[in-house]
Amino acid sequence: MLLTHQYPQITFPKPMNGSEPISIHPESGNMKDQDAIKLFIGQIPRNLEEKDLKPLFEQFGKIHELTVLKDRYTGMHKGCAFLTYCARESAIKAQNALHEQKTLPGMTRPIQVKPADSESRGGKDRKLFVGMLNKQQTEEDVYRLFEPYGVIEECTVLRGPDGNSKGCAFVKFSTHTEAQSAISALHGSQTMPGASSSLVVKFADTDKERTIRRMQQMVGQFGIFNPAIALPFSTYSSYAHALMQQQAAIMAASHGGYLTPSVAFPATQIHQMGALNINSLPPTPMSGLSSPPANITTSAVPSIVTPIVNGFTGIPHQPNGHPAVETVYTNGLPPYSTQSPTAADTLQQAFTGVQQYTDFVIWETTLMNSHSLSIPHSPTFLFLCVYSGPEGCNLFIYHLPQEFGDNELMQMFLPFGTVISSKVFMDRATNQSKCFGFVSFDNPASAQAAIQAMNGFQIGMKRLKVQLKRPKDASRPY
DNA sequence: TGTTATT
């Protein structure tokens, strides 16, 4: 059945800024039609290279370019390729003759020959992300759900390596209008059995958003706390580095100039940011993880963000929807009245000063252009979001006053050090606080100081419980 | 005891 067909996904279809093409075999002197179609070829055995594939495709016309996709960082064959014929007609012939028509040796699914995603300008605007599915729901179930709203071209449930559904899916309609009508009809319309919230139906992330998401995940996953220290020695430094270059390239392209600052992260997702100068980085190596960036520094940063560099600070969350709460400490004084959080205040102000650049935060500057020996682009400062600190830096706080939001929580803990994030958990249904939350510091000593001072601290009828957050894998509660 | 998952 066609419903479940899925082809290898392309992560980075184009060589990015500063990197070399993975493998391109243009036949010299051959021009392609203006309206040539770039084809995506999927389900290719990983032992076949361009030269092996050429004969198969040449029978439909002269090839302009054939490129097997390789993993950007490991160099591994991704099992797919891009193919552009000189003539548009050749592409159409090849697609008709080959797409899903034959299975190459060693493959379990038929070859895919179809226009590359990049060819369908705005294909994104008809592709939906569907969340809050029941993990038992199959492609077919999802298909049935969306079928009434238009012609579905693709329907894929996202699964982990074990084949279990992640509870979300992609559905591609043939038109934007159909996709929009599905959103209108289905988003929030029902709650699947076992799902924690109502159905989510929205347009899928753009590549840019996806890149940002990856970066955030990477930061979280590897606990990269101070990128300037962590990246060069991390196994993933090349990966991180390349992502950042890519991000920088995207941003540079989308802003068409060197603006200061320009923007790169959704402001609403920013809890904390760190700065990293990725200027003077060498071209991204196509394979191997061993080349550390030549120069990662945190020294030359536009003045407005200097305070944030090489350190993290508490960033106030967006207002919680209700006015700031005046806290009454029933034992008289706040526990930390003598400490003045000046450094943190300064940092907060620095951030507040740039929050007006709403959507994203990437700073670019032309400061170092004058000695741009072999550096094709201006220095770019990239800011990463960090949601939690290293182990020993994250606190779990229980028995918070009902009215406390993220900001109040942060204010309460700022005096003990640099708060890199604060989060009060809210009940989704009632939008009420669950009276517990997390605070993360940038160092364990601050966390310990906060525990000493705040654990058992009485607010109203309750006493705060302040403990180290249980590490993810810990089975033993405190 | 970090809520929702993005090929």
GROMACS .gro file of N, CA, C and O in nm, chain A residues 140-222:
model
  332
  140GLU      N    1  -0.235   0.438   0.829
  140GLU     CA    2  -0.370   0.425   0.775
  140GLU      C    3  -0.471   0.503   0.860
  140GLU      O    4  -0.559   0.571   0.807
  141ASP      N    5  -0.458   0.491   0.992
  141ASP     CA    6  -0.548   0.566   1.080
  141ASP      C    7  -0.537   0.716   1.054
  141ASP      O    8  -0.637   0.787   1.047
  142VAL      N    9  -0.412   0.761   1.044
  142VAL     CA   10  -0.390   0.904   1.023
  142VAL      C   11  -0.447   0.945   0.888
  142VAL      O   12  -0.510   1.050   0.874
  143TYR      N   13  -0.423   0.861   0.791
  143TYR     CA   14  -0.474   0.889   0.657
  143TYR      C   15  -0.626   0.908   0.659
  143TYR      O   16  -0.680   1.003   0.605
  144ARG      N   17  -0.693   0.815   0.727
  144ARG     CA   18  -0.840   0.823   0.733
  144ARG      C   19  -0.885   0.952   0.800
  144ARG      O   20  -0.985   1.011   0.763
  145LEU      N   21  -0.809   0.993   0.897
  145LEU     CA   22  -0.844   1.113   0.972
  145LEU      C   23  -0.835   1.238   0.885
  145LEU      O   24  -0.915   1.330   0.895
  146PHE      N   25  -0.734   1.238   0.796
  146PHE     CA   26  -0.709   1.359   0.717
  146PHE      C   27  -0.771   1.356   0.578
  146PHE      O   28  -0.783   1.460   0.513
  147GLU      N   29  -0.807   1.237   0.537
  147GLU     CA   30  -0.861   1.216   0.403
  147GLU      C   31  -0.974   1.313   0.365
  147GLU      O   32  -0.977   1.361   0.251
  148PRO      N   33  -1.064   1.343   0.457
  148PRO     CA   34  -1.177   1.429   0.418
  148PRO      C   35  -1.136   1.569   0.372
  148PRO      O   36  -1.218   1.640   0.312
  149TYR      N   37  -1.014   1.610   0.400
  149TYR     CA   38  -0.979   1.750   0.376
  149TYR      C   39  -0.900   1.771   0.247
  149TYR      O   40  -0.865   1.883   0.216
  150GLY      N   41  -0.871   1.664   0.177
  150GLY     CA   42  -0.801   1.686   0.051
  150GLY      C   43  -0.724   1.563   0.006
  150GLY      O   44  -0.737   1.454   0.063
  151VAL      N   45  -0.645   1.585  -0.097
  151VAL     CA   46  -0.565   1.476  -0.153
  151VAL      C   47  -0.435   1.464  -0.075
  151VAL      O   48  -0.357   1.559  -0.066
  152ILE      N   49  -0.414   1.348  -0.017
  152ILE     CA   50  -0.294   1.327   0.064
  152ILE      C   51  -0.185   1.265  -0.022
  152ILE      O   52  -0.203   1.160  -0.083
  153GLU      N   53  -0.071   1.332  -0.027
  153GLU     CA   54   0.041   1.282  -0.107
  153GLU      C   55   0.135   1.195  -0.026
  153GLU      O   56   0.209   1.114  -0.080
  154GLU      N   57   0.136   1.219   0.101
  154GLU     CA   58   0.233   1.149   0.184
  154GLU      C   59   0.179   1.145   0.326
  154GLU      O   60   0.120   1.241   0.373
  155CYS      N   61   0.197   1.032   0.389
  155CYS     CA   62   0.148   1.019   0.525
  155CYS      C   63   0.244   0.928   0.601
  155CYS      O   64   0.259   0.812   0.567
  156THR      N   65   0.311   0.982   0.696
  156THR     CA   66   0.416   0.907   0.765
  156THR      C   67   0.404   0.924   0.916
  156THR      O   68   0.404   1.037   0.965
  157VAL      N   69   0.393   0.814   0.985
  157VAL     CA   70   0.399   0.821   1.131
  157VAL      C   71   0.546   0.816   1.171
  157VAL      O   72   0.622   0.734   1.119
  158LEU      N   73   0.588   0.904   1.258
  158LEU     CA   74   0.727   0.904   1.302
  158LEU      C   75   0.748   0.794   1.404
  158LEU      O   76   0.672   0.782   1.499
  159ARG      N   77   0.852   0.720   1.382
  159ARG     CA   78   0.881   0.607   1.470
  159ARG      C   79   1.025   0.610   1.518
  159ARG      O   80   1.112   0.659   1.450
  160GLY      N   81   1.043   0.556   1.635
  160GLY     CA   82   1.178   0.542   1.686
  160GLY      C   83   1.244   0.422   1.623
  160GLY      O   84   1.185   0.354   1.538
  161PRO      N   85   1.369   0.395   1.661
  161PRO     CA   86   1.445   0.285   1.602
  161PRO      C   87   1.376   0.150   1.624
  161PRO      O   88   1.390   0.058   1.545
  162ASP      N   89   1.302   0.142   1.732
  162ASP     CA   90   1.232   0.017   1.764
  162ASP      C   91   1.101   0.003   1.687
  162ASP      O   92   1.030  -0.095   1.702
  163GLY      N   93   1.071   0.101   1.605
  163GLY     CA   94   0.948   0.093   1.528
  163GLY      C   95   0.827   0.147   1.600
  163GLY      O   96   0.719   0.157   1.543
  164ASN      N   97   0.844   0.184   1.726
  164ASN     CA   98   0.730   0.238   1.799
  164ASN      C   99   0.701   0.381   1.756
  164ASN      O  100   0.792   0.460   1.735
  165SER      N  101   0.574   0.409   1.748
  165SER     CA  102   0.534   0.543   1.709
  165SER      C  103   0.579   0.644   1.813
  165SER      O  104   0.578   0.618   1.933
  166LYS      N  105   0.618   0.761   1.764
  166LYS     CA  106   0.651   0.870   1.856
  166LYS      C  107   0.528   0.953   1.886
  166LYS      O  108   0.537   1.058   1.951
  167GLY      N  109   0.416   0.908   1.834
  167GLY     CA  110   0.293   0.982   1.862
  167GLY      C  111   0.275   1.104   1.775
  167GLY      O  112   0.198   1.194   1.808
  168CYS      N  113   0.347   1.106   1.665
  168CYS     CA  114   0.328   1.219   1.575
  168CYS      C  115   0.350   1.174   1.431
  168CYS      O  116   0.396   1.063   1.406
  169ALA      N  117   0.313   1.258   1.339
  169ALA     CA  118   0.315   1.218   1.198
  169ALA      C  119   0.330   1.338   1.108
  169ALA      O  120   0.316   1.452   1.152
  170PHE      N  121   0.362   1.310   0.984
  170PHE     CA  122   0.358   1.413   0.881
  170PHE      C  123   0.251   1.376   0.779
  170PHE      O  124   0.241   1.259   0.740
  171VAL      N  125   0.177   1.474   0.738
  171VAL     CA  126   0.076   1.454   0.635
  171VAL      C  127   0.094   1.563   0.532
  171VAL      O  128   0.092   1.681   0.565
  172LYS      N  129   0.115   1.521   0.408
  172LYS     CA  130   0.133   1.620   0.302
  172LYS      C  131   0.012   1.620   0.210
  172LYS      O  132  -0.022   1.517   0.151
  173PHE      N  133  -0.048   1.733   0.198
  173PHE     CA  134  -0.161   1.749   0.107
  173PHE      C  135  -0.112   1.799  -0.029
  173PHE      O  136   0.002   1.843  -0.042
  174SER      N  137  -0.202   1.795  -0.125
  174SER     CA  138  -0.158   1.841  -0.257
  174SER      C  139  -0.162   1.993  -0.267
  174SER      O  140  -0.097   2.051  -0.353
  175THR      N  141  -0.237   2.056  -0.181
  175THR     CA  142  -0.239   2.203  -0.185
  175THR      C  143  -0.236   2.262  -0.044
  175THR      O  144  -0.272   2.196   0.053
  176HIS      N  145  -0.195   2.385  -0.041
  176HIS     CA  146  -0.191   2.460   0.085
  176HIS      C  147  -0.332   2.475   0.143
  176HIS      O  148  -0.352   2.462   0.264
  177THR      N  149  -0.426   2.498   0.058
  177THR     CA  150  -0.565   2.519   0.103
  177THR      C  151  -0.619   2.396   0.175
  177THR      O  152  -0.683   2.406   0.280
  178GLU      N  153  -0.590   2.281   0.117
  178GLU     CA  154  -0.634   2.157   0.182
  178GLU      C  155  -0.570   2.143   0.319
  178GLU      O  156  -0.636   2.108   0.417
  179ALA      N  157  -0.441   2.171   0.322
  179ALA     CA  158  -0.369   2.158   0.449
  179ALA      C  159  -0.429   2.251   0.553
  179ALA      O  160  -0.451   2.215   0.669
  180GLN      N  161  -0.456   2.373   0.508
  180GLN     CA  162  -0.513   2.471   0.600
  180GLN      C  163  -0.650   2.426   0.651
  180GLN      O  164  -0.681   2.443   0.769
  181SER      N  165  -0.727   2.367   0.564
  181SER     CA  166  -0.861   2.326   0.608
  181SER      C  167  -0.850   2.210   0.707
  181SER      O  168  -0.932   2.200   0.800
  182ALA      N  169  -0.751   2.126   0.688
  182ALA     CA  170  -0.731   2.018   0.786
  182ALA      C  171  -0.692   2.075   0.922
  182ALA      O  172  -0.738   2.027   1.026
  183ILE      N  173  -0.610   2.176   0.921
  183ILE     CA  174  -0.573   2.240   1.048
  183ILE      C  175  -0.697   2.296   1.115
  183ILE      O  176  -0.723   2.271   1.233
  184SER      N  177  -0.774   2.370   1.038
  184SER     CA  178  -0.894   2.431   1.096
  184SER      C  179  -0.987   2.327   1.155
  184SER      O  180  -1.045   2.346   1.262
  185ALA      N  181  -1.001   2.218   1.083
  185ALA     CA  182  -1.098   2.118   1.127
  185ALA      C  183  -1.045   2.030   1.240
  185ALA      O  184  -1.121   1.991   1.329
  186LEU      N  185  -0.917   2.002   1.238
  186LEU     CA  186  -0.869   1.898   1.328
  186LEU      C  187  -0.787   1.946   1.448
  186LEU      O  188  -0.784   1.880   1.552
  187HIS      N  189  -0.720   2.057   1.434
  187HIS     CA  190  -0.633   2.098   1.545
  187HIS      C  191  -0.715   2.119   1.673
  187HIS      O  192  -0.813   2.193   1.674
  188GLY      N  193  -0.676   2.049   1.777
  188GLY     CA  194  -0.745   2.062   1.905
  188GLY      C  195  -0.884   2.002   1.908
  188GLY      O  196  -0.956   2.016   2.006
  189SER      N  197  -0.920   1.935   1.799
  189SER     CA  198  -1.059   1.890   1.788
  189SER      C  199  -1.091   1.770   1.876
  189SER      O  200  -1.206   1.745   1.908
  190GLN      N  201  -0.990   1.696   1.913
  190GLN     CA  202  -1.018   1.574   1.988
  190GLN      C  203  -0.891   1.532   2.062
  190GLN      O  204  -0.781   1.575   2.028
  191THR      N  205  -0.912   1.452   2.162
  191THR     CA  206  -0.797   1.399   2.235
  191THR      C  207  -0.793   1.249   2.216
  191THR      O  208  -0.890   1.180   2.245
  192MET      N  209  -0.684   1.202   2.162
  192MET     CA  210  -0.672   1.059   2.135
  192MET      C  211  -0.658   0.984   2.268
  192MET      O  212  -0.595   1.036   2.361
  193PRO      N  213  -0.715   0.867   2.273
  193PRO     CA  214  -0.703   0.789   2.398
  193PRO      C  215  -0.556   0.772   2.436
  193PRO      O  216  -0.475   0.736   2.353
  194GLY      N  217  -0.524   0.804   2.557
  194GLY     CA  218  -0.386   0.788   2.602
  194GLY      C  219  -0.298   0.909   2.577
  194GLY      O  220  -0.188   0.916   2.629
  195ALA      N  221  -0.346   1.003   2.497
  195ALA     CA  222  -0.266   1.123   2.472
  195ALA      C  223  -0.289   1.223   2.584
  195ALA      O  224  -0.396   1.228   2.643
  196SER      N  225  -0.186   1.302   2.611
  196SER     CA  226  -0.196   1.392   2.725
  196SER      C  227  -0.261   1.524   2.690
  196SER      O  228  -0.292   1.604   2.776
  197SER      N  229  -0.280   1.545   2.563
  197SER     CA  230  -0.341   1.671   2.523
  197SER      C  231  -0.415   1.651   2.392
  197SER      O  232  -0.403   1.546   2.328
  198SER      N  233  -0.487   1.752   2.351
  198SER     CA  234  -0.566   1.736   2.230
  198SER      C  235  -0.477   1.737   2.105
  198SER      O  236  -0.364   1.785   2.107
  199LEU      N  237  -0.533   1.686   2.001
  199LEU     CA  238  -0.460   1.670   1.875
  199LEU      C  239  -0.396   1.800   1.829
  199LEU      O  240  -0.457   1.906   1.834
  200VAL      N  241  -0.274   1.789   1.786
  200VAL     CA  242  -0.201   1.904   1.733
  200VAL      C  243  -0.190   1.890   1.582
  200VAL      O  244  -0.145   1.787   1.533
  201VAL      N  245  -0.234   1.988   1.511
  201VAL     CA  246  -0.219   1.987   1.365
  201VAL      C  247  -0.167   2.122   1.321
  201VAL      O  248  -0.234   2.224   1.338
  202LYS      N  249  -0.048   2.122   1.269
  202LYS     CA  250   0.013   2.249   1.228
  202LYS      C  251   0.106   2.227   1.111
  202LYS      O  252   0.142   2.113   1.081
  203PHE      N  253   0.144   2.334   1.048
  203PHE     CA  254   0.240   2.320   0.940
  203PHE      C  255   0.373   2.272   0.997
  203PHE      O  256   0.413   2.311   1.106
  204ALA      N  257   0.437   2.185   0.923
  204ALA     CA  258   0.564   2.128   0.970
  204ALA      C  259   0.671   2.235   0.977
  204ALA      O  260   0.662   2.339   0.911
  205ASP      N  261   0.768   2.209   1.057
  205ASP     CA  262   0.880   2.302   1.070
  205ASP      C  263   0.947   2.329   0.937
  205ASP      O  264   0.960   2.240   0.853
  206THR      N  265   0.993   2.448   0.921
  206THR     CA  266   1.079   2.477   0.807
  206THR      C  267   1.219   2.422   0.838
  206THR      O  268   1.248   2.386   0.951
  207ASP      N  269   1.301   2.419   0.736
  207ASP     CA  270   1.438   2.370   0.757
  207ASP      C  271   1.508   2.452   0.865
  207ASP      O  272   1.583   2.400   0.946
  208LYS      N  273   1.480   2.579   0.861
  208LYS     CA  274   1.544   2.667   0.957
  208LYS      C  275   1.503   2.631   1.099
  208LYS      O  276   1.586   2.617   1.188
  209GLU      N  277   1.374   2.612   1.115
  209GLU     CA  278   1.324   2.576   1.248
  209GLU      C  279   1.381   2.442   1.292
  209GLU      O  280   1.411   2.420   1.408
  210ARG      N  281   1.394   2.354   1.195
  210ARG     CA  282   1.446   2.221   1.226
  210ARG      C  283   1.590   2.231   1.273
  210ARG      O  284   1.631   2.163   1.366
  211THR      N  285   1.664   2.314   1.206
  211THR     CA  286   1.804   2.333   1.246
  211THR      C  287   1.813   2.385   1.389
  211THR      O  288   1.892   2.336   1.469
  212ILE      N  289   1.729   2.481   1.417
  212ILE     CA  290   1.729   2.536   1.552
  212ILE      C  291   1.692   2.429   1.653
  212ILE      O  292   1.755   2.416   1.757
  213ARG      N  293   1.594   2.351   1.618
  213ARG     CA  294   1.553   2.244   1.708
  213ARG      C  295   1.668   2.147   1.735
  213ARG      O  296   1.694   2.107   1.847
  214ARG      N  297   1.737   2.113   1.629
  214ARG     CA  298   1.850   2.021   1.645
  214ARG      C  299   1.956   2.078   1.737
  214ARG      O  300   2.015   2.008   1.819
  215MET      N  301   1.981   2.204   1.716
  215MET     CA  302   2.083   2.268   1.800
  215MET      C  303   2.041   2.265   1.946
  215MET      O  304   2.121   2.237   2.034
  216GLN      N  305   1.914   2.294   1.966
  216GLN     CA  306   1.866   2.295   2.104
  216GLN      C  307   1.877   2.156   2.165
  216GLN      O  308   1.919   2.139   2.278
  217GLN      N  309   1.839   2.058   2.085
  217GLN     CA  310   1.845   1.921   2.136
  217GLN      C  311   1.988   1.882   2.165
  217GLN      O  312   2.017   1.818   2.266
  218MET      N  313   2.075   1.923   2.077
  218MET     CA  314   2.215   1.889   2.094
  218MET      C  315   2.269   1.950   2.222
  218MET      O  316   2.336   1.884   2.300
  219VAL      N  317   2.235   2.075   2.243
  219VAL     CA  318   2.281   2.142   2.363
  219VAL      C  319   2.229   2.069   2.486
  219VAL      O  320   2.302   2.043   2.580
  220GLY      N  321   2.102   2.034   2.483
  220GLY     CA  322   2.045   1.965   2.596
  220GLY      C  323   2.107   1.828   2.615
  220GLY      O  324   2.151   1.792   2.724
  221GLN      N  325   2.116   1.756   2.508
  221GLN     CA  326   2.160   1.617   2.515
  221GLN      C  327   2.302   1.603   2.566
  221GLN      O  328   2.333   1.514   2.644
  222PHE      N  329   2.389   1.690   2.520
  222PHE     CA  330   2.528   1.673   2.557
  222PHE      C  331   2.568   1.763   2.672
  222PHE      O  332   2.683   1.769   2.709
   0.00000   0.00000   0.00000
